[in-house]
Structure formats: C-alpha cells, structure tokens
Amino acid sequence: MNDDNQPPEGYFGCFGKNAAEALAILMPVVDIALKAHETGDYQAFRNVMTDSLAARITPDGFQNAYKAIAPELGPLICKRLLAAVNRAGNPRLLFVARYTNTSDDILINITFTNSADAPLINEMWIE
C-alpha cells in the first residue's frame, strides 16, 4: 500500500484531533471494507457498516456486485488518500487506487458516520 504520502488535512469528524489520530482509527476499517469487497466476504463488510447501509446492501446484492466487479478489478495494489471532506457532518475519505486487472485509476469514496461509538461506514463507492 502507498502510505508514504502525508495525509492531507481535512474533515475527520469525531475520530481525532488531527489527521494522524483520525487515520489511525479509520484506515483499519477502510482496509477491512476493501478486503471484504475484494474477497466477497459480506460478513466482514457487515461488521464495519451502519445498519442504514446494511438495509441497502443485502447479502445477495453484495454477492452479485462482487461477482460482477471483483474479477474486473482484481486484487488491490495500492491506494492513496486524496482528501477528507465533510459530507453532511460526516467524514468522507476520498482515495485513488490501483488494482491488478485495470490500468485505470479507480476512485473510492468512503463515508463514516459521526454518530457511532466505533467507526462505521455509512456509504461506499468504488468507481
């Protein structure tokens, strides 16, 4: 993973007083979600998402998306944080990533909810 770049300052919500503190809490959750997406592990993804997101992403829907997208992308090679922005009071992390089966840059948007005791993902897009 490409973690050599300094993270940009931005909006990290309730997860830390600065970028380093917040990223130490949020990045392990990001890594779990991306690995679950890569391997088709719905339960691992469910463990890091809000109930609201789980209501929109069913196990069957997750598996259908996995079968359609994972082979096209392949395994994740690296990701780089571009920004942390405010999305309706919640921190949204924006990444650019590379996967083995595509030469295109892939954008990843992950929004965490500020209202959780532990960091939970409320929205996630890989495009």
mmCIF file of N, CA and C in Angstrom:
data_model
loop_
_atom_site.group_PDB
_atom_site.id
_atom_site.type_symbol
_atom_site.label_atom_id
_atom_site.label_comp_id
_atom_site.label_asym_id
_atom_site.label_seq_id
_atom_site.Cartn_x
_atom_site.Cartn_y
_atom_site.Cartn_z
ATOM 1 N N MET A 1 0.831 -1.173 0.000
ATOM 2 C CA MET A 1 0.000 0.000 0.000
ATOM 3 C C MET A 1 0.879 1.241 0.000
ATOM 4 N N ASN A 2 0.400 2.264 -0.615
ATOM 5 C CA ASN A 2 1.157 3.508 -0.694
ATOM 6 C C ASN A 2 0.763 4.396 0.472
ATOM 7 N N ASP A 3 1.522 4.293 1.555
ATOM 8 C CA ASP A 3 1.249 5.111 2.731
ATOM 9 C C ASP A 3 2.358 6.137 2.955
ATOM 10 N N ASP A 4 3.230 6.322 1.954
ATOM 11 C CA ASP A 4 4.344 7.235 2.092
ATOM 12 C C ASP A 4 3.920 8.698 2.046
ATOM 13 N N ASN A 5 2.818 8.991 1.398
ATOM 14 C CA ASN A 5 2.372 10.373 1.278
ATOM 15 C C ASN A 5 1.784 10.856 2.589
ATOM 16 N N GLN A 6 2.049 12.115 2.906
ATOM 17 C CA GLN A 6 1.434 12.716 4.079
ATOM 18 C C GLN A 6 -0.056 12.891 3.815
ATOM 19 N N PRO A 7 -0.909 12.499 4.743
ATOM 20 C CA PRO A 7 -2.336 12.702 4.530
ATOM 21 C C PRO A 7 -2.670 14.186 4.530
ATOM 22 N N PRO A 8 -3.600 14.576 3.686
ATOM 23 C CA PRO A 8 -3.993 15.977 3.679
ATOM 24 C C PRO A 8 -4.793 16.307 4.936
ATOM 25 N N GLU A 9 -4.744 17.546 5.344
ATOM 26 C CA GLU A 9 -5.620 17.975 6.428
ATOM 27 C C GLU A 9 -7.034 18.052 5.873
ATOM 28 N N GLY A 10 -8.007 17.864 6.692
ATOM 29 C CA GLY A 10 -9.375 17.906 6.216
ATOM 30 C C GLY A 10 -10.331 17.620 7.345
ATOM 31 N N TYR A 11 -11.522 17.170 6.988
ATOM 32 C CA TYR A 11 -12.569 16.926 7.966
ATOM 33 C C TYR A 11 -12.584 15.457 8.372
ATOM 34 N N PHE A 12 -12.284 15.181 9.616
ATOM 35 C CA PHE A 12 -12.264 13.810 10.121
ATOM 36 C C PHE A 12 -13.306 13.585 11.204
ATOM 37 N N GLY A 13 -14.201 14.539 11.389
ATOM 38 C CA GLY A 13 -15.288 14.376 12.334
ATOM 39 C C GLY A 13 -14.797 14.148 13.742
ATOM 40 N N CYS A 14 -15.435 13.221 14.432
ATOM 41 C CA CYS A 14 -15.152 12.962 15.843
ATOM 42 C C CYS A 14 -14.021 11.962 16.045
ATOM 43 N N PHE A 15 -13.306 11.596 14.980
ATOM 44 C CA PHE A 15 -12.354 10.490 15.076
ATOM 45 C C PHE A 15 -10.926 10.890 15.416
ATOM 46 N N GLY A 16 -10.682 12.160 15.676
ATOM 47 C CA GLY A 16 -9.356 12.564 16.104
ATOM 48 C C GLY A 16 -9.185 14.061 16.057
ATOM 49 N N LYS A 17 -8.201 14.541 16.806
ATOM 50 C CA LYS A 17 -7.920 15.979 16.830
ATOM 51 C C LYS A 17 -7.132 16.419 15.604
ATOM 52 N N ASN A 18 -6.532 15.454 14.903
ATOM 53 C CA ASN A 18 -5.766 15.766 13.701
ATOM 54 C C ASN A 18 -5.834 14.569 12.751
ATOM 55 N N ALA A 19 -5.267 14.750 11.573
ATOM 56 C CA ALA A 19 -5.334 13.706 10.542
ATOM 57 C C ALA A 19 -4.684 12.406 11.012
ATOM 58 N N ALA A 20 -3.529 12.493 11.644
ATOM 59 C CA ALA A 20 -2.823 11.283 12.067
ATOM 60 C C ALA A 20 -3.658 10.467 13.056
ATOM 61 N N GLU A 21 -4.256 11.134 14.031
ATOM 62 C CA GLU A 21 -5.108 10.433 15.010
ATOM 63 C C GLU A 21 -6.304 9.776 14.334
ATOM 64 N N ALA A 22 -6.982 10.531 13.494
ATOM 65 C CA ALA A 22 -8.182 10.017 12.838
ATOM 66 C C ALA A 22 -7.854 8.866 11.894
ATOM 67 N N LEU A 23 -6.792 9.004 11.129
ATOM 68 C CA LEU A 23 -6.449 7.943 10.172
ATOM 69 C C LEU A 23 -6.017 6.663 10.874
ATOM 70 N N ALA A 24 -5.415 6.783 12.044
ATOM 71 C CA ALA A 24 -5.055 5.584 12.810
ATOM 72 C C ALA A 24 -6.302 4.796 13.200
ATOM 73 N N ILE A 25 -7.417 5.477 13.369
ATOM 74 C CA ILE A 25 -8.690 4.828 13.713
ATOM 75 C C ILE A 25 -9.440 4.379 12.463
ATOM 76 N N LEU A 26 -9.450 5.207 11.422
ATOM 77 C CA LEU A 26 -10.281 4.945 10.247
ATOM 78 C C LEU A 26 -9.655 3.994 9.227
ATOM 79 N N MET A 27 -8.346 4.051 9.034
ATOM 80 C CA MET A 27 -7.729 3.246 7.977
ATOM 81 C C MET A 27 -7.880 1.740 8.188
ATOM 82 N N PRO A 28 -7.800 1.214 9.398
ATOM 83 C CA PRO A 28 -8.046 -0.229 9.541
ATOM 84 C C PRO A 28 -9.457 -0.629 9.091
ATOM 85 N N VAL A 29 -10.431 0.240 9.303
ATOM 86 C CA VAL A 29 -11.807 -0.030 8.864
ATOM 87 C C VAL A 29 -11.885 0.024 7.339
ATOM 88 N N VAL A 30 -11.212 1.000 6.743
ATOM 89 C CA VAL A 30 -11.141 1.086 5.284
ATOM 90 C C VAL A 30 -10.541 -0.203 4.723
ATOM 91 N N ASP A 31 -9.443 -0.664 5.313
ATOM 92 C CA ASP A 31 -8.771 -1.867 4.829
ATOM 93 C C ASP A 31 -9.672 -3.101 4.943
ATOM 94 N N ILE A 32 -10.414 -3.223 6.033
ATOM 95 C CA ILE A 32 -11.355 -4.341 6.188
ATOM 96 C C ILE A 32 -12.418 -4.294 5.097
ATOM 97 N N ALA A 33 -12.982 -3.120 4.862
ATOM 98 C CA ALA A 33 -14.046 -2.979 3.857
ATOM 99 C C ALA A 33 -13.530 -3.293 2.459
ATOM 100 N N LEU A 34 -12.355 -2.795 2.124
ATOM 101 C CA LEU A 34 -11.812 -3.051 0.781
ATOM 102 C C LEU A 34 -11.439 -4.514 0.599
ATOM 103 N N LYS A 35 -10.895 -5.151 1.632
ATOM 104 C CA LYS A 35 -10.561 -6.579 1.552
ATOM 105 C C LYS A 35 -11.843 -7.406 1.422
ATOM 106 N N ALA A 36 -12.881 -7.037 2.158
ATOM 107 C CA ALA A 36 -14.162 -7.742 2.062
ATOM 108 C C ALA A 36 -14.739 -7.598 0.657
ATOM 109 N N HIS A 37 -14.624 -6.421 0.087
ATOM 110 C CA HIS A 37 -15.101 -6.175 -1.279
ATOM 111 C C HIS A 37 -14.307 -7.021 -2.273
ATOM 112 N N GLU A 38 -13.014 -7.137 -2.043
ATOM 113 C CA GLU A 38 -12.132 -7.891 -2.940
ATOM 114 C C GLU A 38 -12.379 -9.396 -2.871
ATOM 115 N N THR A 39 -12.715 -9.897 -1.681
ATOM 116 C CA THR A 39 -12.853 -11.345 -1.487
ATOM 117 C C THR A 39 -14.298 -11.832 -1.440
ATOM 118 N N GLY A 40 -15.248 -10.907 -1.447
ATOM 119 C CA GLY A 40 -16.654 -11.301 -1.399
ATOM 120 C C GLY A 40 -17.128 -11.706 -0.019
ATOM 121 N N ASP A 41 -16.501 -11.180 1.012
ATOM 122 C CA ASP A 41 -16.829 -11.541 2.395
ATOM 123 C C ASP A 41 -17.855 -10.551 2.962
ATOM 124 N N TYR A 42 -19.126 -10.870 2.775
ATOM 125 C CA TYR A 42 -20.192 -9.974 3.232
ATOM 126 C C TYR A 42 -20.143 -9.756 4.743
ATOM 127 N N GLN A 43 -19.896 -10.814 5.516
ATOM 128 C CA GLN A 43 -19.926 -10.676 6.968
ATOM 129 C C GLN A 43 -18.845 -9.712 7.451
ATOM 130 N N ALA A 44 -17.657 -9.765 6.850
ATOM 131 C CA ALA A 44 -16.592 -8.828 7.226
ATOM 132 C C ALA A 44 -17.017 -7.397 6.909
ATOM 133 N N PHE A 45 -17.668 -7.208 5.755
ATOM 134 C CA PHE A 45 -18.143 -5.877 5.391
ATOM 135 C C PHE A 45 -19.263 -5.439 6.326
ATOM 136 N N ARG A 46 -20.149 -6.357 6.654
ATOM 137 C CA ARG A 46 -21.271 -6.039 7.545
ATOM 138 C C ARG A 46 -20.783 -5.572 8.907
ATOM 139 N N ASN A 47 -19.677 -6.113 9.353
ATOM 140 C CA ASN A 47 -19.126 -5.756 10.663
ATOM 141 C C ASN A 47 -18.648 -4.313 10.743
ATOM 142 N N VAL A 48 -18.403 -3.670 9.594
ATOM 143 C CA VAL A 48 -17.894 -2.296 9.603
ATOM 144 C C VAL A 48 -18.866 -1.306 8.963
ATOM 145 N N MET A 49 -20.120 -1.722 8.717
ATOM 146 C CA MET A 49 -21.085 -0.795 8.126
ATOM 147 C C MET A 49 -22.235 -0.512 9.085
ATOM 148 N N THR A 50 -22.871 0.621 8.870
ATOM 149 C CA THR A 50 -24.023 1.006 9.684
ATOM 150 C C THR A 50 -25.226 0.131 9.329
ATOM 151 N N ASP A 51 -26.198 0.107 10.215
ATOM 152 C CA ASP A 51 -27.442 -0.607 9.923
ATOM 153 C C ASP A 51 -28.138 0.010 8.714
ATOM 154 N N SER A 52 -28.019 1.315 8.566
ATOM 155 C CA SER A 52 -28.617 2.003 7.423
ATOM 156 C C SER A 52 -28.021 1.506 6.106
ATOM 157 N N LEU A 53 -26.711 1.358 6.048
ATOM 158 C CA LEU A 53 -26.081 0.841 4.832
ATOM 159 C C LEU A 53 -26.434 -0.627 4.638
ATOM 160 N N ALA A 54 -26.492 -1.393 5.718
ATOM 161 C CA ALA A 54 -26.852 -2.814 5.617
ATOM 162 C C ALA A 54 -28.259 -2.992 5.066
ATOM 163 N N ALA A 55 -29.140 -2.051 5.346
ATOM 164 C CA ALA A 55 -30.501 -2.126 4.810
ATOM 165 C C ALA A 55 -30.508 -1.946 3.292
ATOM 166 N N ARG A 56 -29.489 -1.249 2.774
ATOM 167 C CA ARG A 56 -29.404 -1.020 1.329
ATOM 168 C C ARG A 56 -28.548 -2.066 0.618
ATOM 169 N N ILE A 57 -27.631 -2.694 1.339
ATOM 170 C CA ILE A 57 -26.751 -3.698 0.738
ATOM 171 C C ILE A 57 -27.044 -5.050 1.384
ATOM 172 N N THR A 58 -27.829 -5.849 0.716
ATOM 173 C CA THR A 58 -28.178 -7.177 1.219
ATOM 174 C C THR A 58 -27.047 -8.156 0.901
ATOM 175 N N PRO A 59 -27.011 -9.302 1.569
ATOM 176 C CA PRO A 59 -26.002 -10.300 1.232
ATOM 177 C C PRO A 59 -26.051 -10.701 -0.251
ATOM 178 N N ASP A 60 -27.260 -10.877 -0.800
ATOM 179 C CA ASP A 60 -27.368 -11.243 -2.216
ATOM 180 C C ASP A 60 -26.873 -10.126 -3.119
ATOM 181 N N GLY A 61 -27.245 -8.896 -2.815
ATOM 182 C CA GLY A 61 -26.783 -7.762 -3.602
ATOM 183 C C GLY A 61 -25.269 -7.613 -3.545
ATOM 184 N N PHE A 62 -24.703 -7.827 -2.368
ATOM 185 C CA PHE A 62 -23.257 -7.763 -2.199
ATOM 186 C C PHE A 62 -22.580 -8.834 -3.053
ATOM 187 N N GLN A 63 -23.103 -10.059 -3.009
ATOM 188 C CA GLN A 63 -22.507 -11.148 -3.799
ATOM 189 C C GLN A 63 -22.625 -10.885 -5.297
ATOM 190 N N ASN A 64 -23.752 -10.345 -5.733
ATOM 191 C CA ASN A 64 -23.917 -10.017 -7.152
ATOM 192 C C ASN A 64 -22.902 -8.959 -7.585
ATOM 193 N N ALA A 65 -22.714 -7.939 -6.766
ATOM 194 C CA ALA A 65 -21.739 -6.895 -7.081
ATOM 195 C C ALA A 65 -20.323 -7.466 -7.067
ATOM 196 N N TYR A 66 -20.036 -8.318 -6.109
ATOM 197 C CA TYR A 66 -18.721 -8.956 -6.025
ATOM 198 C C TYR A 66 -18.425 -9.747 -7.300
ATOM 199 N N LYS A 67 -19.383 -10.560 -7.729
ATOM 200 C CA LYS A 67 -19.179 -11.386 -8.924
ATOM 201 C C LYS A 67 -19.012 -10.535 -10.183
ATOM 202 N N ALA A 68 -19.663 -9.385 -10.220
ATOM 203 C CA ALA A 68 -19.586 -8.518 -11.398
ATOM 204 C C ALA A 68 -18.330 -7.655 -11.409
ATOM 205 N N ILE A 69 -17.874 -7.216 -10.240
ATOM 206 C CA ILE A 69 -16.805 -6.222 -10.191
ATOM 207 C C ILE A 69 -15.436 -6.799 -9.829
ATOM 208 N N ALA A 70 -15.371 -7.712 -8.870
ATOM 209 C CA ALA A 70 -14.077 -8.195 -8.376
ATOM 210 C C ALA A 70 -13.192 -8.779 -9.475
ATOM 211 N N PRO A 71 -13.718 -9.631 -10.366
ATOM 212 C CA PRO A 71 -12.836 -10.157 -11.424
ATOM 213 C C PRO A 71 -12.339 -9.067 -12.373
ATOM 214 N N GLU A 72 -13.158 -8.065 -12.589
ATOM 215 C CA GLU A 72 -12.770 -6.965 -13.467
ATOM 216 C C GLU A 72 -11.623 -6.149 -12.869
ATOM 217 N N LEU A 73 -11.647 -5.952 -11.546
ATOM 218 C CA LEU A 73 -10.613 -5.168 -10.873
ATOM 219 C C LEU A 73 -9.393 -5.990 -10.501
ATOM 220 N N GLY A 74 -9.618 -7.183 -9.958
ATOM 221 C CA GLY A 74 -8.522 -7.969 -9.411
ATOM 222 C C GLY A 74 -8.157 -7.464 -8.026
ATOM 223 N N PRO A 75 -7.062 -7.959 -7.460
ATOM 224 C CA PRO A 75 -6.639 -7.517 -6.129
ATOM 225 C C PRO A 75 -6.162 -6.057 -6.123
ATOM 226 N N LEU A 76 -6.339 -5.429 -4.984
ATOM 227 C CA LEU A 76 -5.878 -4.063 -4.770
ATOM 228 C C LEU A 76 -4.357 -4.055 -4.706
ATOM 229 N N ILE A 77 -3.748 -3.144 -5.463
ATOM 230 C CA ILE A 77 -2.293 -2.988 -5.436
ATOM 231 C C ILE A 77 -1.904 -1.904 -4.440
ATOM 232 N N CYS A 78 -2.540 -0.731 -4.555
ATOM 233 C CA CYS A 78 -2.221 0.375 -3.668
ATOM 234 C C CYS A 78 -3.379 1.370 -3.654
ATOM 235 N N LYS A 79 -3.398 2.171 -2.609
ATOM 236 C CA LYS A 79 -4.389 3.246 -2.509
ATOM 237 C C LYS A 79 -3.703 4.457 -1.913
ATOM 238 N N ARG A 80 -4.211 5.632 -2.266
ATOM 239 C CA ARG A 80 -3.644 6.874 -1.759
ATOM 240 C C ARG A 80 -4.784 7.791 -1.367
ATOM 241 N N LEU A 81 -4.729 8.306 -0.157
ATOM 242 C CA LEU A 81 -5.738 9.239 0.318
ATOM 243 C C LEU A 81 -5.578 10.566 -0.399
ATOM 244 N N LEU A 82 -6.664 11.031 -1.020
ATOM 245 C CA LEU A 82 -6.649 12.324 -1.704
ATOM 246 C C LEU A 82 -7.142 13.441 -0.793
ATOM 247 N N ALA A 83 -8.218 13.162 -0.046
ATOM 248 C CA ALA A 83 -8.820 14.207 0.782
ATOM 249 C C ALA A 83 -9.758 13.591 1.801
ATOM 250 N N ALA A 84 -10.027 14.371 2.833
ATOM 251 C CA ALA A 84 -11.056 14.054 3.816
ATOM 252 C C ALA A 84 -11.976 15.258 3.836
ATOM 253 N N VAL A 85 -13.231 15.048 3.468
ATOM 254 C CA VAL A 85 -14.167 16.162 3.334
ATOM 255 C C VAL A 85 -15.403 15.933 4.196
ATOM 256 N N ASN A 86 -16.145 17.000 4.417
ATOM 257 C CA ASN A 86 -17.370 16.962 5.200
ATOM 258 C C ASN A 86 -18.526 16.578 4.287
ATOM 259 N N ARG A 87 -19.212 15.494 4.627
ATOM 260 C CA ARG A 87 -20.389 15.049 3.884
ATOM 261 C C ARG A 87 -21.551 15.015 4.869
ATOM 262 N N ALA A 88 -22.338 16.089 4.893
ATOM 263 C CA ALA A 88 -23.496 16.198 5.791
ATOM 264 C C ALA A 88 -23.097 15.960 7.249
ATOM 265 N N GLY A 89 -21.948 16.505 7.638
ATOM 266 C CA GLY A 89 -21.483 16.374 9.016
ATOM 267 C C GLY A 89 -20.699 15.114 9.301
ATOM 268 N N ASN A 90 -20.505 14.278 8.302
ATOM 269 C CA ASN A 90 -19.764 13.032 8.448
ATOM 270 C C ASN A 90 -18.484 13.088 7.622
ATOM 271 N N PRO A 91 -17.416 12.435 8.086
ATOM 272 C CA PRO A 91 -16.176 12.450 7.313
ATOM 273 C C PRO A 91 -16.241 11.496 6.124
ATOM 274 N N ARG A 92 -15.897 12.027 4.948
ATOM 275 C CA ARG A 92 -15.794 11.215 3.734
ATOM 276 C C ARG A 92 -14.334 11.207 3.322
ATOM 277 N N LEU A 93 -13.783 10.008 3.177
ATOM 278 C CA LEU A 93 -12.410 9.853 2.713
ATOM 279 C C LEU A 93 -12.441 9.527 1.226
ATOM 280 N N LEU A 94 -11.614 10.229 0.466
ATOM 281 C CA LEU A 94 -11.531 10.039 -0.974
ATOM 282 C C LEU A 94 -10.156 9.470 -1.306
ATOM 283 N N PHE A 95 -10.149 8.350 -2.014
ATOM 284 C CA PHE A 95 -8.905 7.676 -2.372
ATOM 285 C C PHE A 95 -8.811 7.506 -3.883
ATOM 286 N N VAL A 96 -7.591 7.380 -4.369
ATOM 287 C CA VAL A 96 -7.348 6.875 -5.711
ATOM 288 C C VAL A 96 -6.624 5.544 -5.495
ATOM 289 N N ALA A 97 -7.010 4.531 -6.266
ATOM 290 C CA ALA A 97 -6.461 3.197 -6.067
ATOM 291 C C ALA A 97 -6.073 2.566 -7.401
ATOM 292 N N ARG A 98 -5.218 1.567 -7.296
ATOM 293 C CA ARG A 98 -4.831 0.750 -8.445
ATOM 294 C C ARG A 98 -5.135 -0.705 -8.104
ATOM 295 N N TYR A 99 -5.687 -1.387 -9.086
ATOM 296 C CA TYR A 99 -5.969 -2.818 -8.979
ATOM 297 C C TYR A 99 -5.214 -3.542 -10.082
ATOM 298 N N THR A 100 -4.969 -4.828 -9.898
ATOM 299 C CA THR A 100 -4.123 -5.573 -10.834
ATOM 300 C C THR A 100 -4.691 -5.688 -12.244
ATOM 301 N N ASN A 101 -5.998 -5.773 -12.397
ATOM 302 C CA ASN A 101 -6.581 -6.042 -13.710
ATOM 303 C C ASN A 101 -7.004 -4.808 -14.497
ATOM 304 N N THR A 102 -6.674 -3.623 -14.022
ATOM 305 C CA THR A 102 -7.047 -2.421 -14.752
ATOM 306 C C THR A 102 -5.897 -1.422 -14.721
ATOM 307 N N SER A 103 -5.749 -0.702 -15.814
ATOM 308 C CA SER A 103 -4.723 0.343 -15.852
ATOM 309 C C SER A 103 -5.313 1.697 -15.461
ATOM 310 N N ASP A 104 -6.620 1.742 -15.266
ATOM 311 C CA ASP A 104 -7.287 2.983 -14.882
ATOM 312 C C ASP A 104 -7.110 3.263 -13.393
ATOM 313 N N ASP A 105 -7.102 4.543 -13.058
ATOM 314 C CA ASP A 105 -7.191 4.935 -11.657
ATOM 315 C C ASP A 105 -8.634 4.703 -11.219
ATOM 316 N N ILE A 106 -8.804 4.129 -10.053
ATOM 317 C CA ILE A 106 -10.129 3.837 -9.504
ATOM 318 C C ILE A 106 -10.352 4.778 -8.318
ATOM 319 N N LEU A 107 -11.501 5.441 -8.305
ATOM 320 C CA LEU A 107 -11.851 6.321 -7.195
ATOM 321 C C LEU A 107 -12.644 5.551 -6.145
ATOM 322 N N ILE A 108 -12.301 5.771 -4.898
ATOM 323 C CA ILE A 108 -13.001 5.139 -3.781
ATOM 324 C C ILE A 108 -13.453 6.241 -2.843
ATOM 325 N N ASN A 109 -14.745 6.253 -2.534
ATOM 326 C CA ASN A 109 -15.341 7.198 -1.580
ATOM 327 C C ASN A 109 -15.907 6.394 -0.420
ATOM 328 N N ILE A 110 -15.472 6.702 0.774
ATOM 329 C CA ILE A 110 -15.985 6.023 1.968
ATOM 330 C C ILE A 110 -16.395 7.081 2.980
ATOM 331 N N THR A 111 -17.681 7.054 3.354
ATOM 332 C CA THR A 111 -18.196 8.000 4.337
ATOM 333 C C THR A 111 -18.475 7.258 5.638
ATOM 334 N N PHE A 112 -17.936 7.791 6.716
ATOM 335 C CA PHE A 112 -18.163 7.254 8.056
ATOM 336 C C PHE A 112 -19.257 8.061 8.730
ATOM 337 N N THR A 113 -19.956 7.444 9.653
ATOM 338 C CA THR A 113 -20.959 8.170 10.416
ATOM 339 C C THR A 113 -20.335 8.678 11.713
ATOM 340 N N ASN A 114 -20.599 9.931 12.028
ATOM 341 C CA ASN A 114 -20.100 10.553 13.251
ATOM 342 C C ASN A 114 -20.856 10.087 14.479
ATOM 343 N N SER A 115 -22.013 9.480 14.291
ATOM 344 C CA SER A 115 -22.869 9.158 15.434
ATOM 345 C C SER A 115 -22.583 7.795 16.046
ATOM 346 N N ALA A 116 -21.586 7.093 15.558
ATOM 347 C CA ALA A 116 -21.283 5.758 16.081
ATOM 348 C C ALA A 116 -20.192 5.836 17.141
ATOM 349 N N ASP A 117 -20.224 4.907 18.094
ATOM 350 C CA ASP A 117 -19.160 4.830 19.087
ATOM 351 C C ASP A 117 -17.851 4.397 18.434
ATOM 352 N N ALA A 118 -17.943 3.436 17.536
ATOM 353 C CA ALA A 118 -16.795 2.974 16.763
ATOM 354 C C ALA A 118 -17.005 3.416 15.317
ATOM 355 N N PRO A 119 -15.951 3.554 14.539
ATOM 356 C CA PRO A 119 -16.135 3.999 13.161
ATOM 357 C C PRO A 119 -16.894 2.965 12.334
ATOM 358 N N LEU A 120 -17.992 3.418 11.730
ATOM 359 C CA LEU A 120 -18.804 2.577 10.857
ATOM 360 C C LEU A 120 -19.010 3.293 9.537
ATOM 361 N N ILE A 121 -18.990 2.530 8.467
ATOM 362 C CA ILE A 121 -19.158 3.077 7.122
ATOM 363 C C ILE A 121 -20.640 3.236 6.826
ATOM 364 N N ASN A 122 -21.010 4.417 6.355
ATOM 365 C CA ASN A 122 -22.393 4.698 6.001
ATOM 366 C C ASN A 122 -22.607 4.745 4.493
ATOM 367 N N GLU A 123 -21.536 4.977 3.726
ATOM 368 C CA GLU A 123 -21.598 4.979 2.267
ATOM 369 C C GLU A 123 -20.243 4.518 1.754
ATOM 370 N N MET A 124 -20.259 3.787 0.613
ATOM 371 C CA MET A 124 -19.002 3.373 -0.012
ATOM 372 C C MET A 124 -19.251 3.201 -1.497
ATOM 373 N N TRP A 125 -18.396 3.831 -2.294
ATOM 374 C CA TRP A 125 -18.443 3.675 -3.750
ATOM 375 C C TRP A 125 -17.070 3.391 -4.258
ATOM 376 N N ILE A 126 -16.989 2.463 -5.190
ATOM 377 C CA ILE A 126 -15.763 2.182 -5.915
ATOM 378 C C ILE A 126 -16.109 2.375 -7.377
ATOM 379 N N GLU A 127 -15.458 3.354 -8.013
ATOM 380 C CA GLU A 127 -15.806 3.669 -9.404
ATOM 381 C C GLU A 127 -14.573 3.859 -10.259
#
